[in-house]
Amino acid sequence: MSATSDPRLKAESVTVRPLAAFDETVRVLGSKSYTNRYLAIASLSGQETVIDNALLSDDTIYLSRALEAFGHVTCDIDHAAARIRVTPTGRPMRAPQEEIFVGGAGTPLRFLISMAGHAEGTTVINGNARMQERPMGDLLTALPPLGVDATAVRGNGSPPIRIVGGSFKGGATTISGAVSSQFTSSLIINALRAQSDTEITISDELVSKPYVEMTLAALKEMGVHVEREGYRRFTVPAGQQARGGQVTVEPDASGMSYFLAAAAILESRVTIPGIGAGSHQGDVHLVEAFERMGCHTQVTGSDITLSGGQLRGIDIDMEAMPDVVPSLAIAAAYAEGTTRITNIASLRVKECDRIAAVTTELRKMGIAVEEHADAMYITGGTPHAAVIDTYDDHRIAMTFAIGGLRTEGVVIKDPGCVAKSFPTFWQTLDALHPSLESTI
């Protein structure tokens, strides 16, 4: 059964059945973050690029179709092979006549705002209702010094965004790193096609630094050199060309986190192949957090193994790996004592307000949560059955599905929202145990 034919993606809800202890090797899909980066870089390279083990999800498909809208490349998607072939058409980049719609795909939207600066004409980029609330002002302020006129149509700093392109000349600009590191990544990637050297200065503290490291790693693999002064300044010399050819996407560390959490709360053992100590994905470090909570871990250059143990609460700063905060939070619900997760204000402006969402849904399960502006304090206990609202957020759905593996009676509403990043999630969970049935 393919991911798109899984009836649970169209079901109103899914009831998760509890699972006994397991010892399994779980293969997760390719990294969403790397797939998006390789797509963006490949589209600017001028050479054919084949991206293997690509994540084929809502976000990456939105980006592929958006790139094609500029007319300069085609993106041939092979679902069976998990491959995207990016081929230059020989035509210049031009603004599409129709608005580019990216749904809830935050990283693609940020990359595309800068990329539209290369396309002759006026491009309008929009997203779903939640995307129209998400702040883009820092990027919009940073683009004019580089020659790109980008404005929020409604004047509120959020999509829809109008970009007048054909003018990404390069030069020097300054940007805040306080809201999202993806703004910085957007500028670095698109400076590849600038007319002159591009210097990007971070005016304050850069959040989620590992995502910029992933951008730099992807560019380096494709032959692009970026000069840097720590996390304060990045310079992209003009005149470079990214190589074409083949690149392979490593497994998604965020997607891996749900199966690490499952092993943690069920005192089970899971091995994730294809990702290891050399990964630039910040979410890999969730393994260390689980080890602090009482799990046993083994990380090699090519795989990660975690064995669950008696969990205990910890204090942890999660600023560098915000996407896996929900995965840690569900484990904290079953741990002895209180887990204090701090420095996570960026979660307020994700696909939903994830601090509020996780707090609300854990409280439904009878778990005490103290919510702060940039933190959650979770006191573990014995979670009970609940119907979980998912807020059209893939990470909320997958997180609480893991709780349902230990707690009977957990119902996940709108299970199809996992397609944003992990369309085969329910089937991968089935591999641990045939634990799911749809309820329409």
Short mmCIF file of C-alpha atoms in Angstrom, two decimals, residues 22 24 26 28 252-273 275 283-291 293 295-299 303-309 311 321 324 327-328 330-331 402 405 425 429 432:
data_model
loop_
_atom_site.label_atom_id
_atom_site.label_comp_id
_atom_site.label_asym_id
_atom_site.label_seq_id
_atom_site.Cartn_x
_atom_site.Cartn_y
_atom_site.Cartn_z
CA PHE A 22 9.47 -4.19 20.83
CA GLU A 24 12.92 -3.29 15.79
CA VAL A 26 12.81 1.34 11.73
CA VAL A 28 12.36 6.68 8.34
CA ASP A 252 14.93 12.74 8.78
CA ALA A 253 16.02 13.25 12.40
CA SER A 254 12.70 14.88 13.27
CA GLY A 255 10.81 11.88 11.91
CA MET A 256 13.16 9.57 13.79
CA SER A 257 12.25 11.29 17.07
CA TYR A 258 8.82 9.64 17.30
CA PHE A 259 10.30 6.16 17.24
CA LEU A 260 12.97 7.09 19.75
CA ALA A 261 10.15 8.35 21.99
CA ALA A 262 8.21 5.12 21.47
CA ALA A 263 11.19 3.04 22.60
CA ALA A 264 11.75 5.38 25.54
CA ILE A 265 8.24 5.14 26.97
CA LEU A 266 7.81 1.41 26.27
CA GLU A 267 11.25 0.38 27.58
CA SER A 268 11.92 -1.04 24.14
CA ARG A 269 14.77 -1.02 21.64
CA VAL A 270 14.84 0.71 18.25
CA THR A 271 17.58 1.15 15.66
CA ILE A 272 17.46 3.86 13.00
CA PRO A 273 19.87 3.13 10.11
CA ILE A 275 21.95 8.50 10.22
CA ASP A 283 17.41 17.03 16.10
CA VAL A 284 19.89 14.15 16.32
CA HIS A 285 20.82 15.50 19.75
CA LEU A 286 17.44 14.42 21.11
CA VAL A 287 19.21 11.09 21.63
CA GLU A 288 21.35 12.74 24.31
CA ALA A 289 18.26 14.14 26.04
CA PHE A 290 16.71 10.67 26.22
CA GLU A 291 19.97 9.31 27.57
CA MET A 293 16.28 10.75 31.09
CA CYS A 295 17.64 5.52 28.23
CA HIS A 296 20.67 3.68 26.87
CA THR A 297 21.96 4.83 23.49
CA GLN A 298 24.54 3.85 20.90
CA VAL A 299 25.42 6.23 18.10
CA ASP A 303 23.02 4.30 12.78
CA ILE A 304 21.42 5.19 16.09
CA THR A 305 20.09 2.70 18.65
CA LEU A 306 18.07 3.60 21.73
CA SER A 307 16.89 1.28 24.51
CA GLY A 308 14.30 2.66 26.90
CA GLY A 309 14.70 2.62 30.68
CA LEU A 311 12.48 7.67 32.73
CA MET A 321 16.12 21.55 18.29
CA VAL A 324 11.45 17.63 18.55
CA SER A 327 8.59 14.22 21.12
CA LEU A 328 10.46 14.98 24.33
CA ILE A 330 5.36 13.02 25.39
CA ALA A 331 8.20 11.06 27.01
CA ILE A 402 3.23 7.70 20.29
CA LEU A 405 1.17 3.14 22.08
CA PHE A 425 3.94 7.59 9.33
CA LEU A 429 3.93 2.64 13.06
CA LEU A 432 5.96 -2.02 15.15
#
